[in-house]
CSV table of C-alpha atoms and ligand atoms in Angstrom, one decimal:
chain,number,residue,atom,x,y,z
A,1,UNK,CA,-51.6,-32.8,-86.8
A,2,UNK,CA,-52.3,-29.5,-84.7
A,3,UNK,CA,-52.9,-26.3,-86.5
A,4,UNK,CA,-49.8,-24.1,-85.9
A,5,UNK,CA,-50.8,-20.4,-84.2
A,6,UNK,CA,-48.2,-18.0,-83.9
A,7,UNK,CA,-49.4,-14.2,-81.8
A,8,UNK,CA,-47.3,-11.4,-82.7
A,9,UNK,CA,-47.5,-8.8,-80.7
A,10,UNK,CA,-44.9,-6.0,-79.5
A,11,UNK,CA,-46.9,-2.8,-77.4
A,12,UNK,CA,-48.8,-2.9,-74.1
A,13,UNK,CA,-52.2,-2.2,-75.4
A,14,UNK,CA,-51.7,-5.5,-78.2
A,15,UNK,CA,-50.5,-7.3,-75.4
A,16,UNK,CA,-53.4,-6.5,-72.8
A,17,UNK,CA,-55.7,-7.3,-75.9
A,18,UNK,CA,-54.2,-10.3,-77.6
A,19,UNK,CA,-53.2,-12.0,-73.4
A,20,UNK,CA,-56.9,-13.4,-73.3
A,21,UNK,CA,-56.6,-14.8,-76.7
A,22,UNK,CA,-53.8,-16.6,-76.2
A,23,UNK,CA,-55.3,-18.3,-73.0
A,24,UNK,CA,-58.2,-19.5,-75.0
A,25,UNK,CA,-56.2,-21.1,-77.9
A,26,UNK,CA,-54.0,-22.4,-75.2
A,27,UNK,CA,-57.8,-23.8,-73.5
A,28,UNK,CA,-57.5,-26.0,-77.1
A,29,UNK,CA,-54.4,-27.8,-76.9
A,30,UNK,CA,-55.0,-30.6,-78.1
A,31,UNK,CA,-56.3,-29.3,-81.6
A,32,UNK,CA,-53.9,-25.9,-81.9
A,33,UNK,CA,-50.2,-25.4,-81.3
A,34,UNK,CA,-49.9,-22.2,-80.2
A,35,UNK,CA,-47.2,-19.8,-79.9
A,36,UNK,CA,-46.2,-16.2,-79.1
A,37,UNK,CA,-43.7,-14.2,-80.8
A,38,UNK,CA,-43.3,-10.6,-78.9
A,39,UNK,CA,-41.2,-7.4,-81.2
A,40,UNK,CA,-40.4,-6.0,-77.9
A,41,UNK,CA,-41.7,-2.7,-79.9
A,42,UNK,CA,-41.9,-1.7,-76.4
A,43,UNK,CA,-40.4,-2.9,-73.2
A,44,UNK,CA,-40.5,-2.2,-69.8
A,45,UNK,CA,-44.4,-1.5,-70.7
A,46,UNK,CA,-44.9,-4.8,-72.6
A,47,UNK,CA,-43.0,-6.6,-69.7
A,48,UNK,CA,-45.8,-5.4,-67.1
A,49,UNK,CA,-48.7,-6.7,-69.1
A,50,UNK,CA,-46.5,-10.3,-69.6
A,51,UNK,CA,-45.9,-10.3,-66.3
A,52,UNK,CA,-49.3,-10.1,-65.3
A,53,UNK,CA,-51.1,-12.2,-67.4
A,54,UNK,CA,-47.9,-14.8,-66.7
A,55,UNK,CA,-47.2,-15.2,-70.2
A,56,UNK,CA,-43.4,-16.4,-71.7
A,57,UNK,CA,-43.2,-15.6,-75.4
A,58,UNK,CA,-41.5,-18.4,-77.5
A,59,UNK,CA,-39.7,-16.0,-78.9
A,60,UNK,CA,-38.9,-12.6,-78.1
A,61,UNK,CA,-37.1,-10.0,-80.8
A,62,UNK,CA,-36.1,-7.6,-78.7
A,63,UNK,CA,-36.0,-4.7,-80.8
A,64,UNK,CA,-37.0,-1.6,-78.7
A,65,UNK,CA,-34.5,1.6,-79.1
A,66,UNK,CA,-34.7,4.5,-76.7
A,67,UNK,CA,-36.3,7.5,-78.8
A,68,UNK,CA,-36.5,4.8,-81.8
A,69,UNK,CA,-37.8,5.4,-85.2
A,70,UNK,CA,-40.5,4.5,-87.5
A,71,UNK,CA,-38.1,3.6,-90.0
A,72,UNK,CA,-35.6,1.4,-88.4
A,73,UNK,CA,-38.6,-0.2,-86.1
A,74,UNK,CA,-40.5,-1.2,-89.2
A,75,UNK,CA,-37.1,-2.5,-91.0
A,76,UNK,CA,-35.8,-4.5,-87.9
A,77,UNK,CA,-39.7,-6.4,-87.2
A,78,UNK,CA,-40.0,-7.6,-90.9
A,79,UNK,CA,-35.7,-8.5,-91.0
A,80,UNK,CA,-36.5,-9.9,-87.8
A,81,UNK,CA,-38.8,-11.9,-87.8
A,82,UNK,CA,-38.0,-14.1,-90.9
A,83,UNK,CA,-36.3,-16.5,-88.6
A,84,UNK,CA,-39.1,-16.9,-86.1
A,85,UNK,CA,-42.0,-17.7,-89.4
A,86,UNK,CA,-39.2,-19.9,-91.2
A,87,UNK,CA,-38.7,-21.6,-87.9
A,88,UNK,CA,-41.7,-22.4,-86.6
A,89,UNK,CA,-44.0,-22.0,-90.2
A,90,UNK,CA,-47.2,-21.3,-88.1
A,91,UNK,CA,-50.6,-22.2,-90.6
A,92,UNK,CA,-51.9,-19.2,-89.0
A,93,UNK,CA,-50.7,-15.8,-87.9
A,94,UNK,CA,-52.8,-13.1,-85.6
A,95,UNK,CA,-51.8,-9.6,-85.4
A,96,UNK,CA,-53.4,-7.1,-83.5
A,97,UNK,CA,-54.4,-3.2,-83.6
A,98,UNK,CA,-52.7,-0.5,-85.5
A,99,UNK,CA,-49.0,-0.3,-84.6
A,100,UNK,CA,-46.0,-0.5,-86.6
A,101,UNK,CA,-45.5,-4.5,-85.3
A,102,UNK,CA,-49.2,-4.7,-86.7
A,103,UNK,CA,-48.2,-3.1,-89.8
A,104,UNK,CA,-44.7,-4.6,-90.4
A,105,UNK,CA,-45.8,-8.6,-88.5
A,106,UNK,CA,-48.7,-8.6,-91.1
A,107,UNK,CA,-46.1,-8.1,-94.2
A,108,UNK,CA,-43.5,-10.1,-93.0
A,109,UNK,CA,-46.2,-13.1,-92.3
A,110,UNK,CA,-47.8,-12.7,-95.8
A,111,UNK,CA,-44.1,-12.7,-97.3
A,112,UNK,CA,-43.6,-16.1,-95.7
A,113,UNK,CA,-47.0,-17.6,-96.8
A,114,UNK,CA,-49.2,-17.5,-93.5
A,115,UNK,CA,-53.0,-17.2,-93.3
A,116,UNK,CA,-52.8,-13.8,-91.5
A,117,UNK,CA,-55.6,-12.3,-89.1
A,118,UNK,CA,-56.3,-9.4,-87.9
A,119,UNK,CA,-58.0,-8.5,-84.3
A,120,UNK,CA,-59.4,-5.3,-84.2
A,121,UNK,CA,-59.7,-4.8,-87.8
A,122,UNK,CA,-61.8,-2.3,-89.2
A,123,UNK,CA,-61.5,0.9,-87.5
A,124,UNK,CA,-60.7,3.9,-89.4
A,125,UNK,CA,-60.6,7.3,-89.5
A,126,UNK,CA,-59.6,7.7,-93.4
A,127,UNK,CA,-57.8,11.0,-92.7
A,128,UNK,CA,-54.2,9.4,-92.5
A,129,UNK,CA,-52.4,11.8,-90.6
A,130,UNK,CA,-54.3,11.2,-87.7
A,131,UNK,CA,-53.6,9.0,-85.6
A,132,UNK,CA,-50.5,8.7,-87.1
A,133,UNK,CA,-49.0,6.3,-88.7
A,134,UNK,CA,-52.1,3.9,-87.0
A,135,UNK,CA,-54.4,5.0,-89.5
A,136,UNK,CA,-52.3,3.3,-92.8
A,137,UNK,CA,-51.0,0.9,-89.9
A,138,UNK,CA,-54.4,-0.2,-90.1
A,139,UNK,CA,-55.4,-0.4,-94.0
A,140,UNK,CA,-51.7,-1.7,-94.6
A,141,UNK,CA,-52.9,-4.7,-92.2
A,142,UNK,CA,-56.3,-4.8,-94.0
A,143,UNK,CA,-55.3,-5.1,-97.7
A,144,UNK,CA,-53.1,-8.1,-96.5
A,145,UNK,CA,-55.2,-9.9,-93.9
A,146,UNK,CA,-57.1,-13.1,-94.5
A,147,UNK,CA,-59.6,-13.0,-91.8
A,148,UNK,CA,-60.7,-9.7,-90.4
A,149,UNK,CA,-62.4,-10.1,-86.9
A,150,UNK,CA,-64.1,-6.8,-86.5
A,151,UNK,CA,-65.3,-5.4,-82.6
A,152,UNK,CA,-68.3,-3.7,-83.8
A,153,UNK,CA,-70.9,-3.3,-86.9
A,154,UNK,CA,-69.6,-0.1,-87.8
A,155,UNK,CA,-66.2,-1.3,-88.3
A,156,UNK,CA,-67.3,-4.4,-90.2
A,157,UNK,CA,-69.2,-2.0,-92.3
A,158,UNK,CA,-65.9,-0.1,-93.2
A,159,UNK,CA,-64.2,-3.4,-94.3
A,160,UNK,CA,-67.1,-4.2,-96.6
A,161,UNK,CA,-66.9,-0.7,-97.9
A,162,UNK,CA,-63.0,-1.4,-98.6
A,163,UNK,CA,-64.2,-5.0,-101.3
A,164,UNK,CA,-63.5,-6.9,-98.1
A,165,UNK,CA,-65.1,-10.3,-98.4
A,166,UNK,CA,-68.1,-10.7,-96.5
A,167,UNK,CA,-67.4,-14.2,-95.3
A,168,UNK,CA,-63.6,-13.5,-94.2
A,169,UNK,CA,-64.8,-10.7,-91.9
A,170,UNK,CA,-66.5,-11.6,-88.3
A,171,UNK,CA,-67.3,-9.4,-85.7
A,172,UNK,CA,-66.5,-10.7,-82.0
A,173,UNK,CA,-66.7,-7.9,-79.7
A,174,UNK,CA,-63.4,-6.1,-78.5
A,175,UNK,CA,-61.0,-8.5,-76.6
A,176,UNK,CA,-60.0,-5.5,-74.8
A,177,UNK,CA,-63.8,-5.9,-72.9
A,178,UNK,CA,-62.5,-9.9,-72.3
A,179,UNK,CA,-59.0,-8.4,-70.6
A,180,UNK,CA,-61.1,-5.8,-68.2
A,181,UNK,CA,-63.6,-8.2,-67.0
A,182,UNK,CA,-61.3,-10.7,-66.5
A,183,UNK,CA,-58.9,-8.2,-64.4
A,184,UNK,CA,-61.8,-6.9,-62.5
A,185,UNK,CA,-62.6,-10.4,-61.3
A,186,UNK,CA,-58.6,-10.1,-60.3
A,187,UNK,CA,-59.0,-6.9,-58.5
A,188,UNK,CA,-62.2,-7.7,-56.6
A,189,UNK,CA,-60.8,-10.8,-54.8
A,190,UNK,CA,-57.2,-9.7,-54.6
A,191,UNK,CA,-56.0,-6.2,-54.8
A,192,UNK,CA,-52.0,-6.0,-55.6
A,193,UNK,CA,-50.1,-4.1,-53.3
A,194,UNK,CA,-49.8,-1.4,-56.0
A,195,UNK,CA,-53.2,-0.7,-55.3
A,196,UNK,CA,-53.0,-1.0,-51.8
A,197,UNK,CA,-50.1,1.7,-51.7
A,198,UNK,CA,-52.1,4.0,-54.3
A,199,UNK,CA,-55.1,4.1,-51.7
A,200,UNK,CA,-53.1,5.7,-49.3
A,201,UNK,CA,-51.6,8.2,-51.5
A,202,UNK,CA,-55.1,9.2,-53.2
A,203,UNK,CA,-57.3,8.9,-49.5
A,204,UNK,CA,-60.7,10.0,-50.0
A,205,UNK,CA,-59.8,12.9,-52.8
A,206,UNK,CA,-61.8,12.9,-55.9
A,207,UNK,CA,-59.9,12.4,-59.0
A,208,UNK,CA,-59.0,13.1,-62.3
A,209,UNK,CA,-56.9,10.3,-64.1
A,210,UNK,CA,-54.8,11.3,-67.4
A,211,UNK,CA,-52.6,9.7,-69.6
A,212,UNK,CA,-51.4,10.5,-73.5
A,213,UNK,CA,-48.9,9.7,-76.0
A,214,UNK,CA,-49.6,10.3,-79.6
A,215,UNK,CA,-47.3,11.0,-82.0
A,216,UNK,CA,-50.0,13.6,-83.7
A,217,UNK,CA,-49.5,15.4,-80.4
A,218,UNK,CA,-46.3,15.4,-79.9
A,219,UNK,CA,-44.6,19.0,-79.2
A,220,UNK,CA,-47.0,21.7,-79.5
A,221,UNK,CA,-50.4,18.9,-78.5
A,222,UNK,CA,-48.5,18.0,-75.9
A,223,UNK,CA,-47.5,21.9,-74.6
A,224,UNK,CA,-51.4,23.0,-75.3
A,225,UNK,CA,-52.5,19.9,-73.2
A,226,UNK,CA,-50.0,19.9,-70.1
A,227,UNK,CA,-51.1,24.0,-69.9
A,228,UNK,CA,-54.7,22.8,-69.7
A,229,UNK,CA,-54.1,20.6,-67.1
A,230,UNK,CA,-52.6,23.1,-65.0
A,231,UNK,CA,-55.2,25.3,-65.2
A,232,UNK,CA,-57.9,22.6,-64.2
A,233,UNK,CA,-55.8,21.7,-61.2
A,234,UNK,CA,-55.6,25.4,-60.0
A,235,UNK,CA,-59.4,25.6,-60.5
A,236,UNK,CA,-60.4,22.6,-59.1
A,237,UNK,CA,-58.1,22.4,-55.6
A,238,UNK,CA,-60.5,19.8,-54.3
A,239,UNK,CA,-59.2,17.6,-57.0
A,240,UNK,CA,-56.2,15.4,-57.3
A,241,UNK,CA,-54.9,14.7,-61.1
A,242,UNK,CA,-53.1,11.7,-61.4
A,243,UNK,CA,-51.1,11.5,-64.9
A,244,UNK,CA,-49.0,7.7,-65.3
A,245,UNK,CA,-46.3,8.9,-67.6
A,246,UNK,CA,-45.8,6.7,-70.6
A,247,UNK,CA,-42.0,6.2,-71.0
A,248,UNK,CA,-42.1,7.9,-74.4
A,249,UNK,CA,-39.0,10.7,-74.1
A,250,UNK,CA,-40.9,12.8,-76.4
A,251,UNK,CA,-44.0,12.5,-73.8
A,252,UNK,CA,-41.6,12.5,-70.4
A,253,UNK,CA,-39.9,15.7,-70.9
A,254,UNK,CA,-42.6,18.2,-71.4
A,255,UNK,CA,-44.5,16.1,-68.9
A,256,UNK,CA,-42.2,16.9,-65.9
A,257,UNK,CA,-41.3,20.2,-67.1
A,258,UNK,CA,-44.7,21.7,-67.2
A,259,UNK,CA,-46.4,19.8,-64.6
A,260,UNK,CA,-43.9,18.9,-62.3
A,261,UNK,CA,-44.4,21.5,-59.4
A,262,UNK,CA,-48.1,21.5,-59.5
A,263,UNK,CA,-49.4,20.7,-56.1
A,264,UNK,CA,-52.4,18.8,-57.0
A,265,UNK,CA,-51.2,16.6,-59.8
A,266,UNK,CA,-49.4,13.5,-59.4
A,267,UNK,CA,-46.8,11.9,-61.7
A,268,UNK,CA,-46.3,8.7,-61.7
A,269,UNK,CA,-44.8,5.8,-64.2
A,270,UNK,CA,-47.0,3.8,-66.1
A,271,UNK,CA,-49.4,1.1,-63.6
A,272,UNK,CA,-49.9,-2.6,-64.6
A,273,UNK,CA,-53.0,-3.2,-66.2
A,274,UNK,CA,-54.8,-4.2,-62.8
A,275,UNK,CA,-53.5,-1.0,-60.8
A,276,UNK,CA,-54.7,1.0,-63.8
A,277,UNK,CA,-58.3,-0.6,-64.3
A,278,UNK,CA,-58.6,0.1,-60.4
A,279,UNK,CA,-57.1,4.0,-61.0
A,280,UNK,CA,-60.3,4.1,-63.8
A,281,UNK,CA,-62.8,3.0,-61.8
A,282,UNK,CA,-61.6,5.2,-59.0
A,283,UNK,CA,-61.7,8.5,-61.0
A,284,UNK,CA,-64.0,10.8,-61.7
A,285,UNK,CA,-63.2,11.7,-65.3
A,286,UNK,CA,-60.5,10.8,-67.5
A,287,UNK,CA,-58.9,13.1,-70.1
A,288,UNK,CA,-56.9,10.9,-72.7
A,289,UNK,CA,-55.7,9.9,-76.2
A,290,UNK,CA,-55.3,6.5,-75.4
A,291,UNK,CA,-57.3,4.1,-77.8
A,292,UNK,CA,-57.9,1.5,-75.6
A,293,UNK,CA,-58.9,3.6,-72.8
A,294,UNK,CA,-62.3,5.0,-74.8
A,295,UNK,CA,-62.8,1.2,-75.4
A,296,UNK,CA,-63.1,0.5,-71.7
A,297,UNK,CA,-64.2,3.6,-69.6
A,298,UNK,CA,-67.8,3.1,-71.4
A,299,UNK,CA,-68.1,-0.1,-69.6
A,300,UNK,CA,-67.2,1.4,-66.3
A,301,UNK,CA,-69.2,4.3,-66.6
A,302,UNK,CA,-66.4,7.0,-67.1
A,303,UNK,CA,-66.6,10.4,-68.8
A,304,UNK,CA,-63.9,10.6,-70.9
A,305,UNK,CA,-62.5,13.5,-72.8
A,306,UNK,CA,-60.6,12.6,-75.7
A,307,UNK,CA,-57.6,15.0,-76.5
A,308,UNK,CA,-57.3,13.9,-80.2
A,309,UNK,CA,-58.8,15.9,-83.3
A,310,UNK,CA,-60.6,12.4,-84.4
A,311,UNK,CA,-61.3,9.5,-83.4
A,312,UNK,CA,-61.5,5.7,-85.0
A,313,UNK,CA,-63.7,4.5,-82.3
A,314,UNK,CA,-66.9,6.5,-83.0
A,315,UNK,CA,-69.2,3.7,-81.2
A,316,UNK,CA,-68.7,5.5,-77.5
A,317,UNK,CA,-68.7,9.4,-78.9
A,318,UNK,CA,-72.2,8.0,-80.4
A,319,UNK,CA,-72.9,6.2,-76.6
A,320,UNK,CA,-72.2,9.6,-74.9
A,321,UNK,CA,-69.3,8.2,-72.4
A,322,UNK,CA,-67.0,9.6,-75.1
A,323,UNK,CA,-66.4,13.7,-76.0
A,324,UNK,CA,-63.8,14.3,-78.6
A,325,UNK,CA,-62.3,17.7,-78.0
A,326,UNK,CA,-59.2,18.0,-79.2
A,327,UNK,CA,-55.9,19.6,-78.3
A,328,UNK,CA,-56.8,23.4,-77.6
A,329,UNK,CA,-56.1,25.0,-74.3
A,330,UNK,CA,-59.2,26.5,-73.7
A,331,UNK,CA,-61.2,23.8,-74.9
A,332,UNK,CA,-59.7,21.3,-72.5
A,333,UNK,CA,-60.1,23.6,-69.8
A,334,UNK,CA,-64.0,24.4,-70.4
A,335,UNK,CA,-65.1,20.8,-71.4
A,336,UNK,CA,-63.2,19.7,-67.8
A,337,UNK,CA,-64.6,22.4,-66.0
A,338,UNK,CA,-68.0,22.2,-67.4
A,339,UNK,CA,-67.8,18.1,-66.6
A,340,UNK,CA,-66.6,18.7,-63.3
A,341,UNK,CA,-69.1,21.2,-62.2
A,342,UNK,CA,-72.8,20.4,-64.4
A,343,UNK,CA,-74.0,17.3,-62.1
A,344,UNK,CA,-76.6,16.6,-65.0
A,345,UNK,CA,-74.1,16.6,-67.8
A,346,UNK,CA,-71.8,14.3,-65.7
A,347,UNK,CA,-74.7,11.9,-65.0
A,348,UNK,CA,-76.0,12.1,-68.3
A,349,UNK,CA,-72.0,11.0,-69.4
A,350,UNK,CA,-71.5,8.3,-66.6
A,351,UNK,CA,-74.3,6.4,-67.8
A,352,UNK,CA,-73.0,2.8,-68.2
A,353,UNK,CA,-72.6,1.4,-71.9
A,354,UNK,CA,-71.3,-1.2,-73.5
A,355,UNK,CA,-70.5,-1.0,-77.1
A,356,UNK,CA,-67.3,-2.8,-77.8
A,357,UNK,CA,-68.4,-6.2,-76.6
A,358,UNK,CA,-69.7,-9.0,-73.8
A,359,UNK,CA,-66.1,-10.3,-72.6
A,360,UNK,CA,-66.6,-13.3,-75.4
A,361,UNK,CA,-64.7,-12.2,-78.3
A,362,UNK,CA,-61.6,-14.5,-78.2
A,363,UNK,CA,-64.1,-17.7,-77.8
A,364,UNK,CA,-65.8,-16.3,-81.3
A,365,UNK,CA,-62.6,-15.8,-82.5
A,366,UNK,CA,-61.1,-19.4,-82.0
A,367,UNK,CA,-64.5,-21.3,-82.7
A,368,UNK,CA,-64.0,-19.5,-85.9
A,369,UNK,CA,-60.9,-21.2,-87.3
A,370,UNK,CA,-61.2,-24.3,-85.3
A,371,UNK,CA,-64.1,-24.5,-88.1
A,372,UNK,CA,-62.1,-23.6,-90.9
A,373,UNK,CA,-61.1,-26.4,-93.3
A,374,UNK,CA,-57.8,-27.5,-93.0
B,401,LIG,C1,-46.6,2.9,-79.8
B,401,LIG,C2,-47.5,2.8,-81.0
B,401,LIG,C3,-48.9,3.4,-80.8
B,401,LIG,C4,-49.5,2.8,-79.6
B,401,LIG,C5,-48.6,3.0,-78.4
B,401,LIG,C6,-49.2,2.4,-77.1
B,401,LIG,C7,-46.5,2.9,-83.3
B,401,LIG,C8,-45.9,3.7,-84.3
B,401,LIG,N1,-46.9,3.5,-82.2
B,401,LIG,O1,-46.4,4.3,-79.6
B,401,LIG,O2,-49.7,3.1,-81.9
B,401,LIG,O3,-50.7,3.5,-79.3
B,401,LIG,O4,-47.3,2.4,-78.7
B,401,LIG,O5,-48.5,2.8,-76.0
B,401,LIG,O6,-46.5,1.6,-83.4
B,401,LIG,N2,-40.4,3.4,-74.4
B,401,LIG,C9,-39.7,2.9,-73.3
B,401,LIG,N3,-40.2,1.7,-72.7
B,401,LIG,C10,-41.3,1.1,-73.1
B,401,LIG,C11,-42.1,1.7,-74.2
B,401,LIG,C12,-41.6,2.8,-74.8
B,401,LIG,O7,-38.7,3.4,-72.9
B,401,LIG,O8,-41.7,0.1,-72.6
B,401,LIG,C13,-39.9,4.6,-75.0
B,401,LIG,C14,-38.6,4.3,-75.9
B,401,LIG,O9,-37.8,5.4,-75.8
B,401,LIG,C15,-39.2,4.2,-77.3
B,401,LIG,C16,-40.3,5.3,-77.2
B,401,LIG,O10,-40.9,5.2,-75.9
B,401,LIG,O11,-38.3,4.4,-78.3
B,401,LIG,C17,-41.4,5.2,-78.3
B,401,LIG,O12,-41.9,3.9,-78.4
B,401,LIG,P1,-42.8,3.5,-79.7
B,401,LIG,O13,-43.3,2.1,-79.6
B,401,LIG,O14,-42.0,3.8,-80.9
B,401,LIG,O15,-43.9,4.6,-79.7
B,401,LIG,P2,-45.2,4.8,-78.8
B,401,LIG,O16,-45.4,6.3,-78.7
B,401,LIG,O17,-45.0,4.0,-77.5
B,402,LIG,N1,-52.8,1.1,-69.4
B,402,LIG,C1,-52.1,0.5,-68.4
B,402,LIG,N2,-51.3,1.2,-67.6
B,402,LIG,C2,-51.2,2.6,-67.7
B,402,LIG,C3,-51.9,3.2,-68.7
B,402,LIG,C4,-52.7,2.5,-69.5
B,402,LIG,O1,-52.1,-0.7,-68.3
B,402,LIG,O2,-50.4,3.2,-66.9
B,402,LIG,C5,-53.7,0.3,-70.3
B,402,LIG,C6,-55.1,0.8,-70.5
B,402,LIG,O3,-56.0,0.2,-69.5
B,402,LIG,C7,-55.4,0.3,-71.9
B,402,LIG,C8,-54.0,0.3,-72.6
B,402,LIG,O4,-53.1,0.4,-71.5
B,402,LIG,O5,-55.9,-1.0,-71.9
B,402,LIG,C9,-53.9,1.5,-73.5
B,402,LIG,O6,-52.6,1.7,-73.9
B,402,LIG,P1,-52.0,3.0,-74.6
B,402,LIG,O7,-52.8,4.1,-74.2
B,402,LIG,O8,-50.6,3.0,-74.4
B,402,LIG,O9,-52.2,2.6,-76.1
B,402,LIG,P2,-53.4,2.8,-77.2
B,402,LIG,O10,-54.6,2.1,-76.6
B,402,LIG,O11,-53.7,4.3,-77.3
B,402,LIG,O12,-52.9,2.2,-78.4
């Protein structure tokens, strides 16, 4: 009989992470059965990451709300998914990350009686208000899981300090470092016609690439950060900043309003996953809050600054890729400038490192149960 696998997954960055798992269970047909049950937590920005990975979910909730809630998305995943677990009665289930499928998947798995595992466990930043709600996302997803696969020591180390079992917790690397080789492979021998057109538009300036979207952030973060931005563009003319919007309302609006005229910023909607890693490795620096983005800008040797008062993902602040400055005006502006304009500091930053894996976690990860004991 083959061991049942079920994926859940419902944002872009679970999607981008969890895509080159799936391939590798799917490499093992013959022992595993496995499917993919997307929340549709997002949409539009899930769709792009399906769509290039050319991935079909066996089943697909379809839950996303314009300007949704934390309360009715949590409610609808766990009422929703009952059907899909009862249906297909998978032996295991994976969920990914920190977001409210994470959190809300990993109960409703456990409430039908799966072995439930976690990728990406074990990053924290024990203050629970930030990020929000990814932080208790996280340890909700922890206190349930059965096997923990960690990306680094330091997070393993935090599951052990939680009681977690030694032997249910491995650590495999970051699958996001599988995903980004993987797509640069893509890029190198066949650049999309997104990146094509974005070549044109950009020419030979040097650039700045931004994106953001925490909840911590939103309203005044985001205010203090889009007036920041302004001010770098204005001081640095020979620049181009190039900010793909995420389609968060709460992120769109003060985005266009405050940064819509400048002349040296471009807005554009969010890029697949290829058109972005290419945007990365194009830029100069890259001022973000993303998660995943401090998990791959190390490997391509890319400053980052981290608008975000703490991080989980310590490994690349400790590196020196990484400089967590928060959301202040002037801090923004100085750490920017500063970066833009000390060629020692900026060499000293855009040293490559590579701290979140070697592109092999999702083989780890499946050797793993395939020697479980059924
Ligand atoms: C979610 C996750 C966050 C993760 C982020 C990745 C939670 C609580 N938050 O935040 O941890 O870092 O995704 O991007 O799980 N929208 C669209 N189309 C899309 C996606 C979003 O229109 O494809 C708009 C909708 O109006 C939606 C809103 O964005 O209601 C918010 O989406 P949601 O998933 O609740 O929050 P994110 O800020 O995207
Ligand atoms: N990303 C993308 N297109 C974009 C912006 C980001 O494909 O326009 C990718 C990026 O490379 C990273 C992931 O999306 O792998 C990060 O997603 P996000 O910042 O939304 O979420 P987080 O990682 O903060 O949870």
């Amino acid at each position: 009989m083959k061991r049942k696998i079920l994926l859940i997954f419902g944002t872009r960055p679970e999607a981008i992470k969890m895509a080159p798992l799936y391939k590798e269970f799917k490499k093992h047909n013959k022992v595993f059965n496995t499917k993919i049950c997307v929340t549709a937590q997002h949409r539009e920005m899930l769709d792009q990451v399906l769509d290039f990975f050319n991935i079909t979910p066996d089943y697909d909730l379809n839950i996303m709300k314009p300007n949704q809630n934390l309360f009715g998305l949590t409610a609808d995943i766990i009422k929703n998914l009952k059907c899909v677990l009862e249906e297909f009665n998978p032996e295991f289930v994976f969920v990914h990350g920190d977001t409210t499928t994470t959190m809300a998947s990993s109960i409703a798995s456990f409430y039908a009686g799966a072995k439930v595992c976690h990728i990406e466990a074990g990053l924290r930043t024990n203050n629970k208000l930030s990020p929000f709600p990814e932080e208790i996302n996280r340890q909700v997803a922890s206190r349930i899981c059965d096997y923990h696969f960690a990306p680094t020591e330091k997070s393993k180390e935090n599951l052990l300090k939680e009681n977690i079992k030694k032997s249910s917790v491995l650590v495999t690397g970051n699958t996001v470092i599988d995903a980004l080789f993987k797509t640069l492979e893509i890029i190198d021998k066949n650049p999309t016609s997104k990146i094509k057109e974005l070549h044109k538009i950009i020419k030979n300036q040097k650039l700045i690439l931004v994106t953001g979207h925490r909840r911590e952030n939103h309203g005044k973060g985001f205010e203090n950060i889009c007036k920041a931005l302004n001010k770098i563009a204005s001081n640095n003319k020979d620049y181009l900043i190039i900010y793909p919007v995420h389609l968060n309302p709460k992120v769109v609006n003060p985005v266009k309003r405050i940064l819509g005229k400048t002349e040296n910023i471009i807005l554009i909607e969010p890029l697949k996953y290829p058109d972005f890693i290419w945007l990365m490795n194009k830029s100069k620096i890259i001022i973000t809050d993303s998660g995943g983005v401090q998990e791959e800008a190390p490997s391509l040797g890319k400053p980052v600054i981290v608008i975000r008062e703490t991080t989980e993902r310590p490994e690349a602040v400790s590196a020196g890729t990484v400089i967590l400055v928060g959301t202040n005006t002037e801090l923004i502006i100085n750490k920017a400038c500063e970066l833009l304009n000390n060629s020692r500091l900026y060499k000293k930053m855009s040293e490559l490192h590579n701290p979140y894996g070697d592109g092999k976690a999702c083989k780890r990860i499946v050797n793993f149960i395939n020697n479980l004991s059924q």
